[in-house]
Coordinates of C-alpha atoms and ligand atoms in Angstrom, one line a residue:
M1 CA -20.6 10.2 -13.7
E2 CA -17.0 9.2 -14.3
R3 CA -16.2 5.9 -12.5
T4 CA -13.3 6.0 -10.1
V5 CA -11.9 2.6 -11.1
N6 CA -12.3 1.2 -14.6
I7 CA -11.1 -2.2 -15.6
D8 CA -10.3 -3.1 -19.2
I9 CA -9.4 -6.7 -20.0
K10 CA -9.4 -6.5 -23.8
A11 CA -5.7 -7.2 -23.9
T12 CA -6.2 -10.6 -22.2
A13 CA -8.0 -11.9 -25.3
G14 CA -6.5 -15.2 -26.6
F15 CA -5.0 -16.1 -23.2
V16 CA -8.3 -17.3 -21.7
S17 CA -11.4 -18.4 -23.4
D18 CA -14.8 -16.8 -22.9
A19 CA -16.0 -20.0 -21.2
D20 CA -13.1 -20.0 -18.8
L21 CA -13.6 -16.4 -18.0
S22 CA -17.3 -16.9 -17.3
R23 CA -16.5 -19.9 -15.1
Y24 CA -14.1 -17.7 -13.0
E25 CA -16.7 -15.0 -13.0
S26 CA -19.2 -17.4 -11.4
L27 CA -16.5 -18.4 -8.9
A28 CA -15.9 -14.7 -8.1
F29 CA -19.6 -14.2 -7.5
K30 CA -19.6 -17.2 -5.1
A31 CA -16.5 -15.8 -3.4
L32 CA -18.2 -12.4 -3.0
D33 CA -21.2 -14.0 -1.4
I34 CA -18.9 -15.9 1.1
L35 CA -17.1 -12.6 1.8
E36 CA -20.3 -10.7 2.4
D37 CA -22.2 -13.3 4.4
G38 CA -19.1 -13.8 6.6
S39 CA -19.1 -17.6 6.1
G40 CA -15.5 -18.0 4.8
R41 CA -12.2 -18.6 6.4
G42 CA -10.8 -15.9 8.6
S43 CA -14.2 -14.2 8.8
D44 CA -13.5 -12.6 12.1
F45 CA -11.3 -10.1 10.1
L46 CA -13.9 -8.6 7.9
G47 CA -14.1 -5.2 9.7
W48 CA -12.5 -3.4 6.7
M49 CA -15.5 -4.2 4.5
D50 CA -17.8 -1.5 5.8
L51 CA -15.1 0.7 7.4
P52 CA -15.5 3.6 4.9
S53 CA -19.2 4.0 5.3
K54 CA -19.0 3.6 9.0
T55 CA -16.0 5.8 9.9
D56 CA -16.8 7.6 13.1
E57 CA -16.7 11.4 13.0
S58 CA -14.9 11.4 16.4
I59 CA -11.9 9.6 14.8
I60 CA -11.6 12.3 12.1
S61 CA -11.9 15.1 14.6
N62 CA -9.4 13.6 17.0
I63 CA -7.0 13.2 14.0
E64 CA -7.6 16.9 13.1
S65 CA -6.9 18.1 16.6
I66 CA -3.5 16.4 16.5
V67 CA -2.8 17.9 13.0
K68 CA -3.6 21.3 14.4
D69 CA -1.6 20.8 17.6
W70 CA 1.6 19.6 15.8
R71 CA 1.3 22.1 13.0
R72 CA 2.2 24.8 15.5
D73 CA 5.8 23.7 16.1
I74 CA 6.6 20.2 14.6
N75 CA 8.5 20.0 11.3
L76 CA 9.5 16.3 11.3
I77 CA 7.1 13.5 12.0
V78 CA 8.5 10.0 12.3
V79 CA 6.0 7.3 11.6
T80 CA 7.2 4.0 13.1
G81 CA 5.7 0.8 11.7
I82 CA 6.2 -2.1 9.3
G83 CA 4.1 -4.0 6.8
G84 CA 0.4 -3.1 7.0
S85 CA 1.3 -0.6 9.7
Y86 CA 3.5 1.4 7.2
L87 CA 2.8 0.7 3.5
G88 CA -0.7 2.3 3.3
A89 CA 0.4 5.6 4.8
K90 CA 3.7 5.7 2.8
S91 CA 1.9 4.9 -0.5
A92 CA -0.8 7.6 -0.1
I93 CA 1.7 10.2 1.1
D94 CA 4.1 9.5 -1.8
A95 CA 1.2 9.5 -4.3
L96 CA -0.3 12.8 -3.1
S97 CA 2.9 14.8 -2.3
H98 CA 4.9 17.0 -4.5
S99 CA 7.7 14.9 -5.8
F100 CA 10.2 17.2 -4.2
R101 CA 8.1 17.9 -1.1
N102 CA 11.0 18.1 1.3
N103 CA 13.0 20.6 -0.8
I104 CA 10.2 22.9 -1.9
G105 CA 7.9 24.9 0.3
K106 CA 8.4 24.7 4.0
D107 CA 4.9 25.0 5.4
L108 CA 4.2 21.2 5.6
P109 CA 6.0 18.9 8.0
Q110 CA 8.4 16.3 6.6
I111 CA 7.1 12.8 7.1
V112 CA 9.7 10.0 7.4
F113 CA 9.3 6.4 8.3
A114 CA 11.2 4.2 10.9
G115 CA 11.0 0.6 12.1
Q116 CA 10.3 -0.7 8.5
N117 CA 13.8 -2.2 8.6
L118 CA 16.5 -3.1 11.1
S119 CA 19.3 -1.1 9.4
E120 CA 21.6 0.5 11.9
E121 CA 22.7 3.1 9.4
Y122 CA 19.2 4.1 8.4
H123 CA 18.2 4.7 12.0
A124 CA 21.4 6.4 13.0
E125 CA 21.0 8.7 10.0
L126 CA 17.4 9.3 11.0
L127 CA 18.7 10.5 14.4
D128 CA 21.0 12.9 12.5
L129 CA 17.9 14.4 10.8
M130 CA 15.9 14.5 14.1
K131 CA 18.7 16.5 15.7
E132 CA 18.1 19.3 13.2
R133 CA 14.3 19.3 13.5
S134 CA 11.4 19.7 15.9
V135 CA 10.2 16.1 16.1
A136 CA 7.0 14.2 16.9
C137 CA 6.4 10.4 16.4
V138 CA 3.4 8.3 15.5
V139 CA 4.1 4.7 16.5
V140 CA 1.9 2.2 14.8
S141 CA 1.7 -1.5 15.7
K142 CA -1.4 -3.5 16.0
S143 CA 0.2 -6.3 18.0
G144 CA 2.6 -4.0 19.7
T145 CA 5.1 -6.7 19.7
T146 CA 6.7 -6.5 16.2
T147 CA 10.4 -6.3 16.7
E148 CA 11.4 -3.8 14.0
P149 CA 9.1 -0.9 15.0
A150 CA 9.5 -1.7 18.7
V151 CA 13.3 -1.4 18.4
A152 CA 13.0 1.8 16.4
F153 CA 10.5 3.2 18.8
R154 CA 12.9 2.6 21.8
I155 CA 15.4 4.8 20.1
I156 CA 13.0 7.5 19.0
K157 CA 11.3 7.6 22.4
S158 CA 14.5 7.9 24.3
Y159 CA 15.7 10.7 21.9
I160 CA 12.4 12.6 22.3
E161 CA 12.4 12.3 26.1
E162 CA 16.0 13.4 26.4
T163 CA 15.6 16.3 24.1
Y164 CA 12.2 17.7 25.2
G165 CA 11.7 16.2 28.6
R166 CA 9.2 13.5 29.6
A167 CA 6.2 15.7 30.0
E168 CA 6.6 17.3 26.5
A169 CA 7.3 13.8 25.1
V170 CA 3.7 12.9 26.0
R171 CA 2.5 15.6 23.6
R172 CA 4.9 14.5 20.9
V173 CA 4.1 10.8 20.7
V174 CA 0.8 9.3 19.5
A175 CA 0.3 5.5 19.5
V176 CA -2.0 3.6 17.0
T177 CA -2.5 0.1 18.3
D178 CA -4.9 -2.6 19.5
E179 CA -7.8 -1.5 21.8
S180 CA -6.8 -3.4 24.8
R181 CA -4.1 -6.0 24.3
G182 CA -0.4 -5.8 23.4
A183 CA 2.7 -4.2 24.7
L184 CA 2.3 -0.8 22.9
K185 CA -1.2 -0.3 24.4
G186 CA 0.2 -0.9 27.9
L187 CA 3.1 1.4 27.3
A188 CA 0.9 4.2 25.8
D189 CA -1.4 4.0 28.8
K190 CA 1.5 4.1 31.3
E191 CA 3.1 7.1 29.6
G192 CA -0.2 8.9 28.9
Y193 CA 0.2 9.1 25.1
R194 CA -2.8 9.9 23.0
T195 CA -3.9 6.7 21.2
F196 CA -6.0 5.6 18.3
V197 CA -7.5 2.1 18.0
I198 CA -6.9 -0.4 15.2
P199 CA -10.2 -2.4 15.3
D200 CA -9.7 -6.1 16.3
N201 CA -11.5 -7.2 13.1
V202 CA -9.2 -5.3 10.7
G203 CA -5.9 -7.0 9.8
G204 CA -2.7 -4.9 9.2
R205 CA -2.7 -5.0 5.4
F206 CA -6.4 -4.0 5.3
S207 CA -5.9 -1.1 7.7
V208 CA -5.0 1.9 5.5
L209 CA -8.5 3.4 6.0
T210 CA -8.2 3.1 9.8
P211 CA -6.1 5.6 11.8
V212 CA -3.1 3.5 10.8
G213 CA -3.2 5.3 7.4
L214 CA -5.5 8.2 8.2
L215 CA -3.4 9.8 10.9
P216 CA -0.1 10.0 9.0
I217 CA -1.9 11.0 5.7
A218 CA -3.7 13.8 7.5
L219 CA -0.5 14.9 9.2
A220 CA 1.1 15.1 5.8
G221 CA -1.5 17.7 4.8
F222 CA -4.1 15.6 2.9
D223 CA -7.8 15.4 2.9
I224 CA -8.8 12.2 4.7
R225 CA -12.5 12.9 4.4
A226 CA -12.2 12.8 0.6
L227 CA -10.1 9.6 0.9
I228 CA -12.9 8.0 3.0
N229 CA -15.6 9.3 0.7
G230 CA -13.9 7.8 -2.3
A231 CA -13.6 4.5 -0.5
A232 CA -17.2 4.6 0.6
G233 CA -18.4 5.1 -3.0
M234 CA -16.3 2.1 -4.0
E235 CA -17.7 0.1 -1.1
Q236 CA -21.2 0.4 -2.8
I237 CA -19.9 -0.3 -6.3
C238 CA -18.1 -3.5 -5.1
R239 CA -21.3 -4.9 -3.7
E240 CA -23.0 -4.9 -7.2
R241 CA -24.0 -8.3 -8.5
S242 CA -22.7 -7.3 -11.9
S243 CA -19.9 -8.5 -14.1
E244 CA -19.0 -4.8 -14.3
N245 CA -18.2 -4.8 -10.5
P246 CA -14.5 -4.1 -10.7
A247 CA -13.6 -6.4 -7.8
I248 CA -15.4 -9.3 -9.6
K249 CA -13.8 -8.4 -13.0
Y250 CA -10.3 -8.2 -11.7
A251 CA -10.5 -11.2 -9.4
A252 CA -12.0 -13.4 -12.1
I253 CA -9.5 -12.5 -14.9
R254 CA -6.4 -12.8 -12.7
N255 CA -7.5 -16.3 -11.5
A256 CA -8.5 -17.3 -15.0
L257 CA -5.0 -16.3 -16.2
Y258 CA -3.4 -18.1 -13.2
S259 CA -5.2 -21.3 -14.2
K260 CA -3.5 -21.0 -17.6
G261 CA 0.0 -21.1 -16.1
K262 CA 0.5 -17.4 -15.6
K263 CA 2.3 -17.3 -12.2
I264 CA 3.6 -13.8 -11.8
E265 CA 1.6 -10.6 -11.8
L266 CA 3.5 -7.4 -12.4
L267 CA 1.8 -4.2 -11.1
V268 CA 2.9 -1.6 -13.6
T269 CA 2.8 2.1 -12.9
Y270 CA 3.9 5.0 -15.1
N271 CA 4.5 7.6 -12.4
P272 CA 7.1 7.3 -9.7
K273 CA 4.6 8.7 -7.2
L274 CA 2.8 5.4 -7.5
Q275 CA 5.7 3.1 -6.7
Y276 CA 4.5 2.6 -3.1
I277 CA 1.0 1.9 -4.2
A278 CA 2.6 -1.1 -5.9
E279 CA 4.5 -2.0 -2.7
W280 CA 1.2 -1.8 -0.7
W281 CA -0.5 -4.0 -3.3
K282 CA 2.3 -6.5 -3.2
Q283 CA 1.8 -7.0 0.5
L284 CA -2.0 -7.1 0.2
F285 CA -2.0 -9.8 -2.4
G286 CA 1.2 -11.6 -1.4
E287 CA 0.3 -12.1 2.2
S288 CA -3.3 -12.8 1.5
E289 CA -3.0 -15.3 -1.2
G290 CA 0.5 -16.8 -1.0
K291 CA -0.1 -19.8 1.1
E292 CA -0.8 -23.6 0.8
G293 CA 1.5 -23.6 -2.3
L294 CA -0.8 -21.2 -4.1
G295 CA -1.1 -17.7 -5.4
L296 CA 0.2 -15.4 -8.2
F297 CA 3.5 -14.0 -7.2
P298 CA 3.0 -10.2 -6.9
A299 CA 5.8 -8.1 -8.3
S300 CA 6.0 -4.6 -9.7
V301 CA 7.7 -2.3 -12.2
N302 CA 7.7 1.4 -12.7
F303 CA 7.8 2.4 -16.3
T304 CA 9.2 3.9 -18.3
A305 CA 12.3 3.6 -16.0
D306 CA 12.1 -0.1 -15.7
L307 CA 11.5 -0.6 -19.5
H308 CA 15.3 0.1 -19.6
S309 CA 16.1 -2.7 -17.1
M310 CA 13.2 -5.2 -17.0
G311 CA 11.6 -4.6 -20.5
Q312 CA 13.8 -7.2 -22.2
Y313 CA 12.7 -10.0 -19.8
I314 CA 9.0 -9.0 -20.0
Q315 CA 9.1 -9.0 -23.8
Q316 CA 11.0 -12.2 -24.3
G317 CA 11.7 -14.1 -21.1
E318 CA 9.7 -16.9 -19.5
R319 CA 6.0 -16.6 -20.5
T320 CA 4.5 -16.8 -17.0
L321 CA 3.8 -13.1 -16.6
I322 CA 0.7 -10.9 -16.4
E323 CA 0.9 -7.1 -16.4
T324 CA -1.7 -5.1 -14.5
V325 CA -1.3 -1.5 -15.3
V326 CA -2.6 1.2 -12.8
S327 CA -3.2 3.9 -15.4
V328 CA -4.0 7.5 -14.5
K329 CA -6.2 9.2 -17.1
R330 CA -5.3 12.8 -16.4
S331 CA -2.1 14.3 -15.2
N332 CA -2.4 16.9 -12.5
R333 CA 0.2 19.1 -14.1
S334 CA 0.9 20.1 -17.7
L335 CA 4.2 20.5 -19.4
E336 CA 4.7 21.0 -23.1
I337 CA 7.7 19.7 -24.9
P338 CA 9.4 22.7 -26.5
L339 CA 10.5 23.2 -30.1
D340 CA 14.3 23.2 -30.6
E341 CA 15.4 25.2 -33.7
E342 CA 18.4 22.9 -34.2
N343 CA 16.5 19.7 -33.7
S344 CA 19.8 17.9 -33.1
D345 CA 18.0 15.1 -31.2
G346 CA 15.4 14.7 -34.1
L347 CA 12.5 15.1 -31.7
N348 CA 10.8 18.1 -33.1
F349 CA 7.8 15.9 -34.0
L350 CA 7.1 15.9 -30.3
A351 CA 7.2 19.7 -30.0
G352 CA 3.9 21.1 -28.6
K353 CA 2.8 17.7 -27.2
S354 CA 2.5 17.3 -23.4
M355 CA 4.8 15.0 -21.6
D356 CA 1.7 13.1 -20.5
D357 CA 0.9 12.5 -24.2
C358 CA 4.3 10.9 -24.5
N359 CA 3.9 8.8 -21.4
K360 CA 0.5 7.6 -22.6
M361 CA 1.9 6.6 -26.0
A362 CA 4.7 4.8 -24.2
E363 CA 2.0 3.0 -22.2
L364 CA 0.0 2.0 -25.2
G365 CA 3.0 1.0 -27.2
T366 CA 4.3 -1.1 -24.4
K367 CA 1.0 -2.8 -23.8
I368 CA 0.8 -3.8 -27.5
A369 CA 4.4 -5.0 -27.6
H370 CA 4.1 -7.0 -24.4
Y371 CA 0.7 -8.5 -25.4
D372 CA 2.2 -9.5 -28.8
G373 CA 5.1 -11.0 -26.9
G374 CA 2.8 -13.2 -24.8
V375 CA 2.0 -11.1 -21.7
P376 CA -1.7 -10.5 -21.1
N377 CA -2.5 -7.0 -19.9
I378 CA -5.2 -5.9 -17.4
L379 CA -5.8 -2.2 -17.3
I380 CA -7.0 -0.5 -14.1
E381 CA -7.7 3.1 -14.7
I382 CA -8.3 6.0 -12.3
P383 CA -9.3 9.5 -13.5
S384 CA -6.4 11.3 -11.7
I385 CA -4.3 11.1 -8.5
N386 CA -6.2 12.7 -5.6
E387 CA -7.5 11.6 -2.2
F388 CA -11.0 10.6 -3.5
N389 CA -9.7 8.4 -6.3
L390 CA -7.0 6.8 -4.1
G391 CA -9.6 5.9 -1.5
A392 CA -11.6 4.2 -4.2
L393 CA -8.5 2.4 -5.5
Y394 CA -7.5 1.1 -2.0
Y395 CA -11.0 -0.2 -1.3
F396 CA -11.3 -1.8 -4.8
F397 CA -8.0 -3.7 -4.3
E398 CA -9.0 -4.9 -0.8
K399 CA -12.3 -6.2 -2.0
A400 CA -10.8 -7.8 -5.1
C401 CA -8.2 -9.4 -2.9
G402 CA -10.8 -10.9 -0.5
V403 CA -12.8 -12.3 -3.5
S404 CA -9.6 -13.5 -5.3
A405 CA -8.3 -15.4 -2.2
Y406 CA -11.7 -17.1 -1.7
I407 CA -11.6 -18.2 -5.3
L408 CA -8.3 -19.9 -4.4
N409 CA -9.9 -21.2 -1.3
V410 CA -7.2 -19.8 1.1
N411 CA -7.7 -17.7 4.2
P412 CA -7.0 -14.1 3.0
F413 CA -6.6 -12.8 6.5
D414 CA -3.8 -14.8 8.2
Q415 CA -0.1 -14.9 7.6
P416 CA 1.2 -18.0 9.3
G417 CA 4.4 -18.0 7.1
V418 CA 5.6 -14.7 8.4
E419 CA 6.2 -16.2 11.9
E420 CA 9.0 -18.6 10.8
Y421 CA 11.7 -16.0 10.4
K422 CA 10.7 -14.3 13.6
V423 CA 11.2 -17.5 15.6
N424 CA 14.6 -18.1 14.1
M425 CA 15.6 -14.4 14.7
F426 CA 14.5 -14.5 18.3
A427 CA 16.4 -17.8 18.9
L428 CA 19.6 -16.4 17.3
L429 CA 19.3 -13.2 19.3
G430 CA 19.0 -15.1 22.6
K431 CA 15.4 -14.5 23.5
P432 CA 14.5 -16.4 26.7
G433 CA 12.4 -19.4 25.9
F434 CA 14.0 -20.0 22.5
E435 CA 17.0 -21.9 23.7
S436 CA 16.3 -25.3 22.1
K437 CA 15.5 -23.5 18.7
A438 CA 18.9 -21.7 19.1
N439 CA 20.7 -25.0 19.5
E440 CA 18.9 -26.5 16.5
L441 CA 20.0 -23.5 14.4
K442 CA 23.6 -23.5 15.5
G443 CA 26.0 -24.5 12.7
R444 CA 23.4 -24.2 10.0
F445 CA 24.7 -22.2 7.0
Ligands
LIG1 O1 -0.8 -7.5 7.4 C1 -0.3 -7.8 8.5 O2 -1.0 -8.2 9.4 C2 1.1 -7.6 8.8 O3 1.8 -7.2 7.7 C3 1.4 -6.5 9.9 O4 0.8 -5.3 9.4 C4 2.8 -6.3 10.2 O5 3.5 -7.5 10.5 C5 3.0 -5.4 11.3 O6 2.3 -5.8 12.4 P1 2.0 -5.0 13.7 O7 1.1 -3.9 13.3 O8 1.3 -5.9 14.7 O9 3.3 -4.4 14.2

């Protein structure tokens, strides 16, 4: 059977010795044990580990009933959330959707996101769009207190209530939040919104396979059962005590390379649909590992577009980079390059080849060039873009992230550094209780 996630590390040869690699492999196995026996730091946040195999059928059927209800009359769904309450859904919907979804075929609702920034223009323009559509909203916040989505939701809630009336607003808003605590839970209960629970033991960036991701992905028209099944298969694979376990292989090689002075990991994609998979991955690894002065800096590029902007640096700039390519074996579409009688561009040698052949040769040519230029290359291959394979990919990255962070000996499940800007922002905005901080900040910069 074809494996859903294959890792190839041949193009890291020469950057780490076999001895180093096997040392990091042993560390990865130890980290896997710590993760699985729950004895590591942050172990009260391990609920994501068996989530796929334990997903309750009632969650899926409640999601399906909202999809059915809203499919009758809703053509714009605003998903409000930030960070882990946004990137999973956005990445899956972008990957699975037609690239021109909003301009072609009108039978699926348009999905847009709010509260992932504080831009006044963005949200004012979103209201312009809402005025032309029949709108519903999924508001996602585990804590229920995150400023960006809370501010956006105030605006969306007030628009929906004014436009459709308070009673109808109750049908048009669904909240995804903590089971019992937090402001959003209180508000949802007071208003009577339908709610979904983010389990206490699942942190935001590990929540794509909870209703945080599942509800918006299903509303966008995709098969969440296949997504979960793909993840459940990977849950089994990532338990294997084998150096072929992809989570072990990836965690070991990236840490071995890090120990050799590689400080930046570029997630490379060759399909614009996968750009937000890279954004999701950046949050997962950045927030989980970037602490205590440690961690590879996660960045991303989308090729071939970025070969024309970042290619020069990658080829010849500072030699601190790793490239990790998420490669897709088979394209879901086929498009042949036509013959041109005049051949004025000199490209008739490509006639009859598929665009994907071209893309694959760009991928291989780039890999060899960058490797020769001093950039080791990790290949992560999935068979094609579909729900099953994406579910496997999400789970693989989550497990690899847990293992990798434990190799570094940091807590993968907290994010203490994210609080600092919030405290300053609250103080500067005049939040009661932050007066002394506000005085301290006055006059700085
Ligand atoms: O990974 C995390 O925990 C964070 O990125 C959160 O997802 C993000 O800050 C949003 O938090 P909340 O869902 O509480 O609004």
